PDB file of C-alpha atoms in Angstrom:
ATOM      1  CA  MET A   1      -4.188  -3.567 -21.488  1.00 39.00           C
ATOM      2  CA  ASN A   2      -6.556  -4.677 -24.084  1.00 39.00           C
ATOM      3  CA  GLY A   3      -9.779  -2.715 -23.966  1.00 39.00           C
ATOM      4  CA  GLY A   4     -12.553  -3.141 -26.477  1.00 39.00           C
ATOM      5  CA  THR A   5     -13.973  -0.496 -28.754  1.00 37.00           C
ATOM      6  CA  SER A   6     -13.872   2.869 -27.027  1.00 38.00           C
ATOM      7  CA  SER A   7     -16.649   5.388 -27.389  1.00 38.00           C
ATOM      8  CA  GLN A   8     -14.246   8.228 -26.562  1.00 39.00           C
ATOM      9  CA  PRO A   9     -10.493   8.581 -26.244  1.00 38.00           C
ATOM     10  CA  CYS A  10      -8.954   8.600 -22.807  1.00 42.00           C
ATOM     11  CA  GLY A  11      -6.336  11.201 -23.546  1.00 40.00           C
ATOM     12  CA  PRO A  12      -3.329  11.932 -21.331  1.00 40.00           C
ATOM     13  CA  ALA A  13      -5.470  12.292 -18.211  1.00 43.00           C
ATOM     14  CA  ALA A  14      -5.772   8.534 -17.816  1.00 44.00           C
ATOM     15  CA  PRO A  15      -2.921   6.728 -19.532  1.00 44.00           C
ATOM     16  CA  GLU A  16      -3.732   3.379 -17.963  1.00 47.00           C
ATOM     17  CA  ILE A  17      -7.307   3.318 -19.250  1.00 47.00           C
ATOM     18  CA  ASP A  18      -7.329   1.944 -22.755  1.00 45.00           C
ATOM     19  CA  SER A  19     -11.104   2.158 -22.989  1.00 43.00           C
ATOM     20  CA  CYS A  20     -12.505   4.614 -20.482  1.00 42.00           C
ATOM     21  CA  ILE A  21     -16.126   4.000 -21.377  1.00 43.00           C
ATOM     22  CA  THR A  22     -17.368   1.105 -23.439  1.00 45.00           C
ATOM     23  CA  PRO A  23     -20.158   1.617 -25.983  1.00 44.00           C
ATOM     24  CA  ARG A  24     -22.710   0.605 -23.342  1.00 41.00           C
ATOM     25  CA  GLY A  25     -21.286   3.054 -20.792  1.00 43.00           C
ATOM     26  CA  SER A  26     -19.954   0.246 -18.620  1.00 44.00           C
ATOM     27  CA  ALA A  27     -17.417   1.132 -15.925  1.00 43.00           C
ATOM     28  CA  THR A  28     -15.110  -1.662 -17.042  1.00 45.00           C
ATOM     29  CA  TYR A  29     -11.993  -2.205 -19.027  1.00 45.00           C
ATOM     30  CA  THR A  30     -10.250  -5.450 -19.825  1.00 47.00           C
ATOM     31  CA  VAL A  31      -6.870  -6.967 -19.218  1.00 44.00           C
ATOM     32  CA  ASP A  32      -6.319  -9.898 -21.567  1.00 47.00           C
ATOM     33  CA  GLY A  33     -10.074 -10.189 -21.922  1.00 43.00           C
ATOM     34  CA  LEU A  34     -10.850 -10.123 -18.187  1.00 43.00           C
ATOM     35  CA  ALA A  35     -13.254  -7.384 -17.142  1.00 44.00           C
ATOM     36  CA  ALA A  36     -12.004  -5.106 -14.369  1.00 53.00           C
ATOM     37  CA  ILE A  37     -13.451  -2.171 -12.456  1.00 54.00           C
ATOM     38  CA  THR A  38     -11.314   0.534 -10.882  1.00 60.00           C
ATOM     39  CA  PRO A  39     -12.209   3.712  -8.944  1.00 62.00           C
ATOM     40  CA  THR A  40     -10.651   5.761 -11.730  1.00 63.00           C
ATOM     41  CA  VAL A  41     -12.824   4.124 -14.392  1.00 62.00           C
ATOM     42  CA  CYS A  42     -15.970   4.492 -12.247  1.00 64.00           C
ATOM     43  CA  CYS A  43     -15.223   8.167 -11.664  1.00 60.00           C
ATOM     44  CA  SER A  44     -14.642   8.641 -15.393  1.00 60.00           C
ATOM     45  CA  VAL A  45     -18.025   7.094 -16.155  1.00 60.00           C
ATOM     46  CA  ALA A  46     -19.756   9.289 -13.571  1.00 60.00           C
ATOM     47  CA  PHE A  47     -18.076  12.614 -14.395  1.00 59.00           C
ATOM     48  CA  GLY A  48     -16.453  12.093 -17.782  1.00 61.00           C
ATOM     49  CA  ALA A  49     -12.833  11.294 -18.631  1.00 67.00           C
ATOM     50  CA  SER A  50     -11.414  14.640 -17.535  1.00 69.00           C
ATOM     51  CA  GLU A  51      -8.296  15.490 -15.544  1.00 75.00           C
ATOM     52  CA  PHE A  52     -10.474  16.033 -12.477  1.00 73.00           C
ATOM     53  CA  SER A  53     -12.439  12.793 -12.635  1.00 74.00           C
ATOM     54  CA  THR A  54      -9.476  10.550 -13.390  1.00 79.00           C
ATOM     55  CA  ARG A  55      -7.273  11.989 -10.661  1.00 81.00           C
ATOM     56  CA  LEU A  56      -9.872  12.560  -7.926  1.00 84.00           C
ATOM     57  CA  PRO A  57      -9.909   8.941  -6.627  1.00 86.00           C
ATOM     58  CA  SER A  58      -6.129   8.964  -6.148  1.00 88.00           C
ATOM     59  CA  ALA A  59      -6.304  12.320  -4.366  1.00 90.00           C
ATOM     60  CA  ILE A  60      -8.907  10.924  -1.956  1.00 92.00           C
ATOM     61  CA  ALA A  61      -6.764   7.831  -1.385  1.00 92.00           C
ATOM     62  CA  ALA A  62      -3.797  10.078  -0.578  1.00 93.00           C
ATOM     63  CA  GLY A  63      -5.924  11.732   2.106  1.00 94.00           C
ATOM     64  CA  PHE A  64      -6.584   8.328   3.628  1.00 96.00           C
ATOM     65  CA  ILE A  65      -2.837   7.633   3.584  1.00 95.00           C
ATOM     66  CA  VAL A  66      -2.129  10.781   5.584  1.00 95.00           C
ATOM     67  CA  ALA A  67      -4.987  10.136   8.028  1.00 96.00           C
ATOM     68  CA  GLY A  68      -3.846   6.573   8.611  1.00 96.00           C
ATOM     69  CA  THR A  69      -0.265   7.715   9.136  1.00 95.00           C
ATOM     70  CA  PHE A  70      -1.480  10.036  11.886  1.00 96.00           C
ATOM     71  CA  LEU A  71      -3.240   7.144  13.631  1.00 95.00           C
ATOM     72  CA  ILE A  72      -0.174   4.927  13.384  1.00 95.00           C
ATOM     73  CA  GLY A  73       2.059   7.603  14.884  1.00 92.00           C
ATOM     74  CA  GLN A  74      -0.461   8.266  17.630  1.00 92.00           C
ATOM     75  CA  ARG A  75      -0.819   4.559  18.419  1.00 91.00           C
ATOM     76  CA  LEU A  76       2.902   3.831  18.476  1.00 89.00           C
ATOM     77  CA  ALA A  77       3.897   6.970  20.365  1.00 86.00           C
ATOM     78  CA  ARG A  78       1.633   9.911  21.133  1.00 88.00           C
ATOM     79  CA  ARG A  79      -0.653  12.417  19.405  1.00 92.00           C
ATOM     80  CA  SER A  80       2.103  14.937  18.654  1.00 90.00           C
ATOM     81  CA  VAL A  81       4.130  12.233  16.908  1.00 89.00           C
ATOM     82  CA  GLY A  82       1.087  11.321  14.843  1.00 92.00           C
ATOM     83  CA  VAL A  83       0.610  14.947  13.799  1.00 94.00           C
ATOM     84  CA  ALA A  84       4.273  15.267  12.825  1.00 91.00           C
ATOM     85  CA  ALA A  85       4.167  12.000  10.878  1.00 91.00           C
ATOM     86  CA  ALA A  86       1.028  13.091   9.013  1.00 93.00           C
ATOM     87  CA  ILE A  87       2.584  16.441   8.078  1.00 92.00           C
ATOM     88  CA  VAL A  88       5.737  14.763   6.775  1.00 88.00           C
ATOM     89  CA  CYS A  89       3.626  12.238   4.875  1.00 90.00           C
ATOM     90  CA  ALA A  90       1.514  14.988   3.293  1.00 90.00           C
ATOM     91  CA  VAL A  91       4.530  16.871   1.926  1.00 86.00           C
ATOM     92  CA  LEU A  92       6.520  13.876   0.692  1.00 84.00           C
ATOM     93  CA  PRO A  93       6.961  14.304  -3.084  1.00 83.00           C
ATOM     94  CA  ARG A  94       6.079  10.654  -3.671  1.00 84.00           C
ATOM     95  CA  ILE A  95       2.778  10.919  -1.792  1.00 87.00           C
ATOM     96  CA  ASP A  96       1.928  14.078  -3.736  1.00 85.00           C
ATOM     97  CA  TYR A  97       2.706  12.173  -6.925  1.00 84.00           C
ATOM     98  CA  LEU A  98       0.544   9.224  -5.880  1.00 86.00           C
ATOM     99  CA  GLY A  99      -2.329  11.606  -5.196  1.00 86.00           C
ATOM    100  CA  ALA A 100      -2.101  13.127  -8.664  1.00 85.00           C
ATOM    101  CA  GLU A 101      -1.562  10.124 -10.910  1.00 83.00           C
ATOM    102  CA  THR A 102      -4.243   7.829 -12.279  1.00 79.00           C
ATOM    103  CA  ARG A 103      -2.750   4.459 -11.379  1.00 81.00           C
ATOM    104  CA  SER A 104      -3.606   2.242  -8.418  1.00 84.00           C
ATOM    105  CA  TYR A 105      -0.574   2.946  -6.229  1.00 88.00           C
ATOM    106  CA  ALA A 106      -2.390   5.438  -4.000  1.00 91.00           C
ATOM    107  CA  PHE A 107      -5.090   2.834  -3.293  1.00 92.00           C
ATOM    108  CA  SER A 108      -2.624   0.059  -2.474  1.00 93.00           C
ATOM    109  CA  THR A 109      -0.655   2.398  -0.212  1.00 94.00           C
ATOM    110  CA  ALA A 110      -3.833   3.430   1.592  1.00 95.00           C
ATOM    111  CA  ILE A 111      -4.779  -0.218   2.062  1.00 95.00           C
ATOM    112  CA  ALA A 112      -1.333  -0.983   3.499  1.00 96.00           C
ATOM    113  CA  VAL A 113      -1.567   1.943   5.926  1.00 96.00           C
ATOM    114  CA  TRP A 114      -5.040   1.059   7.162  1.00 96.00           C
ATOM    115  CA  LEU A 115      -4.216  -2.636   7.496  1.00 96.00           C
ATOM    116  CA  THR A 116      -1.420  -1.517   9.801  1.00 96.00           C
ATOM    117  CA  VAL A 117      -3.870   0.664  11.723  1.00 96.00           C
ATOM    118  CA  LEU A 118      -6.138  -2.372  12.085  1.00 95.00           C
ATOM    119  CA  LEU A 119      -3.269  -4.556  13.277  1.00 95.00           C
ATOM    120  CA  LEU A 120      -2.237  -2.007  15.898  1.00 95.00           C
ATOM    121  CA  ARG A 121      -5.823  -1.771  17.111  1.00 94.00           C
ATOM    122  CA  LEU A 122      -6.127  -5.553  17.376  1.00 93.00           C
ATOM    123  CA  VAL A 123      -2.854  -5.691  19.287  1.00 93.00           C
ATOM    124  CA  ALA A 124      -3.921  -2.899  21.650  1.00 91.00           C
ATOM    125  CA  ARG A 125      -7.210  -4.685  22.377  1.00 89.00           C
ATOM    126  CA  ARG A 126      -5.542  -8.099  22.684  1.00 88.00           C
ATOM    127  CA  ALA A 127      -8.157  -9.269  20.214  1.00 85.00           C
ATOM    128  CA  THR A 128      -8.485 -12.991  19.704  1.00 81.00           C
ATOM    129  CA  SER A 129     -11.880 -12.954  17.973  1.00 83.00           C
ATOM    130  CA  ARG A 130     -11.760 -14.873  14.711  1.00 86.00           C
ATOM    131  CA  ARG A 131     -14.097 -12.345  13.118  1.00 90.00           C
ATOM    132  CA  TRP A 132     -11.623  -9.473  13.485  1.00 92.00           C
ATOM    133  CA  TRP A 133      -8.653 -11.514  12.307  1.00 94.00           C
ATOM    134  CA  ALA A 134     -10.685 -12.808   9.375  1.00 94.00           C
ATOM    135  CA  GLY A 135     -11.336  -9.201   8.430  1.00 94.00           C
ATOM    136  CA  TYR A 136      -7.596  -8.554   8.600  1.00 95.00           C
ATOM    137  CA  ALA A 137      -6.968 -11.556   6.337  1.00 96.00           C
ATOM    138  CA  LEU A 138      -9.586 -10.413   3.812  1.00 96.00           C
ATOM    139  CA  GLY A 139      -8.124  -6.912   3.783  1.00 95.00           C
ATOM    140  CA  MET A 140      -4.628  -8.247   3.213  1.00 95.00           C
ATOM    141  CA  ALA A 141      -5.835 -10.465   0.370  1.00 95.00           C
ATOM    142  CA  ALA A 142      -7.822  -7.629  -1.205  1.00 94.00           C
ATOM    143  CA  GLY A 143      -4.777  -5.388  -1.048  1.00 93.00           C
ATOM    144  CA  THR A 144      -2.730  -8.047  -2.808  1.00 94.00           C
ATOM    145  CA  TYR A 145      -5.256  -8.071  -5.651  1.00 92.00           C
ATOM    146  CA  VAL A 146      -4.862  -4.299  -5.948  1.00 91.00           C
ATOM    147  CA  PHE A 147      -1.061  -4.498  -5.912  1.00 91.00           C
ATOM    148  CA  LEU A 148       0.608  -7.901  -5.872  1.00 90.00           C
ATOM    149  CA  TYR A 149       3.639  -6.924  -3.813  1.00 90.00           C
ATOM    150  CA  LEU A 150       1.492  -5.567  -1.017  1.00 93.00           C
ATOM    151  CA  GLY A 151       1.428  -9.179   0.156  1.00 92.00           C
ATOM    152  CA  LEU A 152       4.954  -8.589   1.489  1.00 94.00           C
ATOM    153  CA  LEU A 153       3.374  -6.422   4.176  1.00 95.00           C
ATOM    154  CA  VAL A 154       2.837  -9.595   6.201  1.00 95.00           C
ATOM    155  CA  LEU A 155       6.600  -9.707   6.764  1.00 95.00           C
ATOM    156  CA  VAL A 156       6.547  -6.194   8.223  1.00 94.00           C
ATOM    157  CA  HIS A 157       3.681  -7.081  10.534  1.00 95.00           C
ATOM    158  CA  ALA A 158       5.435 -10.296  11.517  1.00 95.00           C
ATOM    159  CA  ALA A 159       8.539  -8.325  12.491  1.00 93.00           C
ATOM    160  CA  TYR A 160       6.402  -6.024  14.649  1.00 92.00           C
ATOM    161  CA  LEU A 161       4.740  -8.912  16.473  1.00 93.00           C
ATOM    162  CA  LEU A 162       8.136 -10.514  17.068  1.00 91.00           C
ATOM    163  CA  SER A 163       9.578  -7.295  18.492  1.00 85.00           C
ATOM    164  CA  SER A 164       8.255  -7.898  22.010  1.00 83.00           C
ATOM    165  CA  ARG A 165       7.306 -10.847  24.188  1.00 86.00           C
ATOM    166  CA  ARG A 166       4.123  -8.953  25.099  1.00 88.00           C
ATOM    167  CA  PHE A 167       2.711  -9.809  21.695  1.00 90.00           C
ATOM    168  CA  ALA A 168       3.246 -13.554  22.055  1.00 89.00           C
ATOM    169  CA  PRO A 169      -0.458 -14.398  22.730  1.00 90.00           C
ATOM    170  CA  LEU A 170      -1.444 -12.702  19.448  1.00 91.00           C
ATOM    171  CA  ARG A 171       1.075 -14.409  17.215  1.00 92.00           C
ATOM    172  CA  ARG A 172      -1.037 -17.517  16.716  1.00 93.00           C
ATOM    173  CA  PRO A 173      -4.243 -15.737  15.558  1.00 93.00           C
ATOM    174  CA  TRP A 174      -2.151 -13.421  13.393  1.00 94.00           C
ATOM    175  CA  LEU A 175      -0.344 -16.363  11.812  1.00 94.00           C
ATOM    176  CA  GLN A 176      -3.666 -18.027  11.033  1.00 95.00           C
ATOM    177  CA  ALA A 177      -4.973 -14.807   9.472  1.00 95.00           C
ATOM    178  CA  ALA A 178      -1.777 -14.362   7.456  1.00 95.00           C
ATOM    179  CA  ALA A 179      -2.021 -17.948   6.194  1.00 96.00           C
ATOM    180  CA  LEU A 180      -5.630 -17.348   5.126  1.00 95.00           C
ATOM    181  CA  ALA A 181      -4.573 -14.167   3.311  1.00 95.00           C
ATOM    182  CA  VAL A 182      -1.847 -16.071   1.460  1.00 94.00           C
ATOM    183  CA  VAL A 183      -4.289 -18.788   0.392  1.00 95.00           C
ATOM    184  CA  LEU A 184      -6.804 -16.217  -0.836  1.00 95.00           C
ATOM    185  CA  SER A 185      -4.051 -14.441  -2.762  1.00 94.00           C
ATOM    186  CA  LEU A 186      -2.822 -17.524  -4.592  1.00 94.00           C
ATOM    187  CA  PRO A 187      -5.030 -16.954  -7.696  1.00 93.00           C
ATOM    188  CA  ILE A 188      -3.668 -13.447  -8.343  1.00 91.00           C
ATOM    189  CA  ALA A 189      -0.124 -14.637  -7.591  1.00 91.00           C
ATOM    190  CA  TRP A 190      -0.545 -17.419 -10.151  1.00 93.00           C
ATOM    191  CA  PHE A 191      -2.035 -15.028 -12.704  1.00 90.00           C
ATOM    192  CA  GLY A 192       0.788 -12.551 -12.114  1.00 87.00           C
ATOM    193  CA  TYR A 193       3.385 -15.251 -12.589  1.00 87.00           C
ATOM    194  CA  ARG A 194       1.691 -16.427 -15.755  1.00 88.00           C
ATOM    195  CA  GLU A 195       1.715 -12.892 -17.161  1.00 85.00           C
ATOM    196  CA  ARG A 196       5.266 -12.040 -16.031  1.00 81.00           C
ATOM    197  CA  SER A 197       6.411 -11.700 -19.637  1.00 82.00           C
ATOM    198  CA  GLN A 198       4.254  -8.561 -19.947  1.00 82.00           C
ATOM    199  CA  ILE A 199       6.765  -6.601 -17.852  1.00 79.00           C
ATOM    200  CA  ALA A 200       9.900  -8.627 -18.572  1.00 78.00           C
ATOM    201  CA  PHE A 201      11.348  -5.671 -20.478  1.00 79.00           C
ATOM    202  CA  LEU A 202      11.737  -3.755 -17.202  1.00 75.00           C
ATOM    203  CA  GLN A 203      14.669  -5.927 -16.141  1.00 75.00           C
ATOM    204  CA  HIS A 204      16.696  -4.399 -18.951  1.00 76.00           C
ATOM    205  CA  ARG A 205      16.153  -0.849 -17.708  1.00 76.00           C
ATOM    206  CA  ASN A 206      18.409   0.776 -15.167  1.00 77.00           C
ATOM    207  CA  TYR A 207      15.711   1.411 -12.559  1.00 75.00           C
ATOM    208  CA  VAL A 208      17.390  -0.319  -9.624  1.00 77.00           C
ATOM    209  CA  SER A 209      20.192   1.986  -8.538  1.00 81.00           C
ATOM    210  CA  VAL A 210      21.271   3.589  -5.278  1.00 83.00           C
ATOM    211  CA  VAL A 211      20.220   7.056  -6.473  1.00 84.00           C
ATOM    212  CA  ASN A 212      16.788   5.903  -7.639  1.00 81.00           C
ATOM    213  CA  ILE A 213      16.116   3.999  -4.421  1.00 79.00           C
ATOM    214  CA  LEU A 214      17.440   6.512  -1.888  1.00 84.00           C
ATOM    215  CA  VAL A 215      16.655   9.775  -3.671  1.00 85.00           C
ATOM    216  CA  PHE A 216      14.077   9.707  -6.438  1.00 80.00           C
ATOM    217  CA  GLN A 217      11.821   6.928  -5.157  1.00 80.00           C
ATOM    218  CA  TRP A 218      10.490   9.023  -2.276  1.00 77.00           C
ATOM    219  CA  LEU A 219      12.199  12.392  -2.059  1.00 79.00           C
ATOM    220  CA  GLY A 220      12.803  13.792  -5.516  1.00 76.00           C
ATOM    221  CA  ASN A 221      16.124  15.606  -5.019  1.00 81.00           C
ATOM    222  CA  GLY A 222      19.447  15.221  -3.243  1.00 83.00           C
ATOM    223  CA  PHE A 223      18.929  17.951  -0.629  1.00 84.00           C
ATOM    224  CA  LEU A 224      15.702  16.464   0.660  1.00 83.00           C
ATOM    225  CA  ALA A 225      17.213  12.980   0.532  1.00 85.00           C
ATOM    226  CA  VAL A 226      20.181  13.914   2.749  1.00 89.00           C
ATOM    227  CA  ALA A 227      17.927  15.706   5.238  1.00 87.00           C
ATOM    228  CA  ALA A 228      15.338  12.938   5.305  1.00 85.00           C
ATOM    229  CA  TRP A 229      17.757  10.024   5.637  1.00 89.00           C
ATOM    230  CA  THR A 230      19.606  11.843   8.417  1.00 90.00           C
ATOM    231  CA  LEU A 231      16.333  12.177  10.310  1.00 86.00           C
ATOM    232  CA  VAL A 232      15.532   8.528   9.593  1.00 85.00           C
ATOM    233  CA  LEU A 233      18.904   7.480  11.021  1.00 90.00           C
ATOM    234  CA  VAL A 234      18.329   9.562  14.158  1.00 89.00           C
ATOM    235  CA  ALA A 235      14.838   8.077  14.513  1.00 83.00           C
ATOM    236  CA  VAL A 236      16.135   4.515  14.120  1.00 86.00           C
ATOM    237  CA  VAL A 237      18.800   5.031  16.774  1.00 87.00           C
ATOM    238  CA  GLY A 238      16.228   6.582  19.102  1.00 82.00           C
ATOM    239  CA  ALA A 239      13.760   3.768  18.423  1.00 77.00           C
ATOM    240  CA  ILE A 240      16.367   1.100  19.203  1.00 81.00           C
ATOM    241  CA  LEU A 241      17.311   2.770  22.486  1.00 79.00           C
ATOM    242  CA  GLY A 242      13.660   3.210  23.420  1.00 74.00           C
ATOM    243  CA  TRP A 243      12.799  -0.358  22.389  1.00 70.00           C
ATOM    244  CA  ARG A 244      15.477  -1.755  24.686  1.00 68.00           C
ATOM    245  CA  ARG A 245      13.994   0.074  27.646  1.00 69.00           C
ATOM    246  CA  TRP A 246      10.396  -0.739  26.698  1.00 63.00           C
ATOM    247  CA  ARG A 247      11.050  -4.407  26.015  1.00 59.00           C
TER     248      ARG A 247
END
């Protein structure tokens, strides 16, 4: 990041903010000369660049993640499942980490969760209104601007809509909305591709490993990983058996 002259140092509380507050007090920082506004920067301007102000937006976003997870569980199964899913989500080490750091991952995760809530609501209502699906498309595109790879969420939603013949009437409006989201996301995809050299060094680091993916990415330690993946396996088997009967 390439911020201008800073009127005060950011310190360790906000490592991604090169210039927390510009000389004019603007809630912007720049990336290669392009002005950007983030919740973290806005909160820093309003309350000062302290640990509290820089981490508060992510903590709020984490709350939205948990709330949305409850609604997804309730929609797909029943209220008790939603409560259990929200509790598990709240205590996941990765979610706790997202809620404490100053980057944008908590916001992109919250967007992904609530886009899924919206999709489930549209499916439940058999919605065909272009207005609602346009809103879905705009949300998906906005999420992609927050985190580029969030655009892959369309594949998850596509798999859900293909999971049952009951969803067949909604596949066409969803496909149109997904296409609109892709078109709207093309500028950030192009910009990301153009700037790919900025993170090219990551390919030389040993981040992609079985241990990092299955243990540290979400769960933090081996004991929790074994317990969690066992429960996931049981849930997948149960979901497949239930899906066969439901379908």
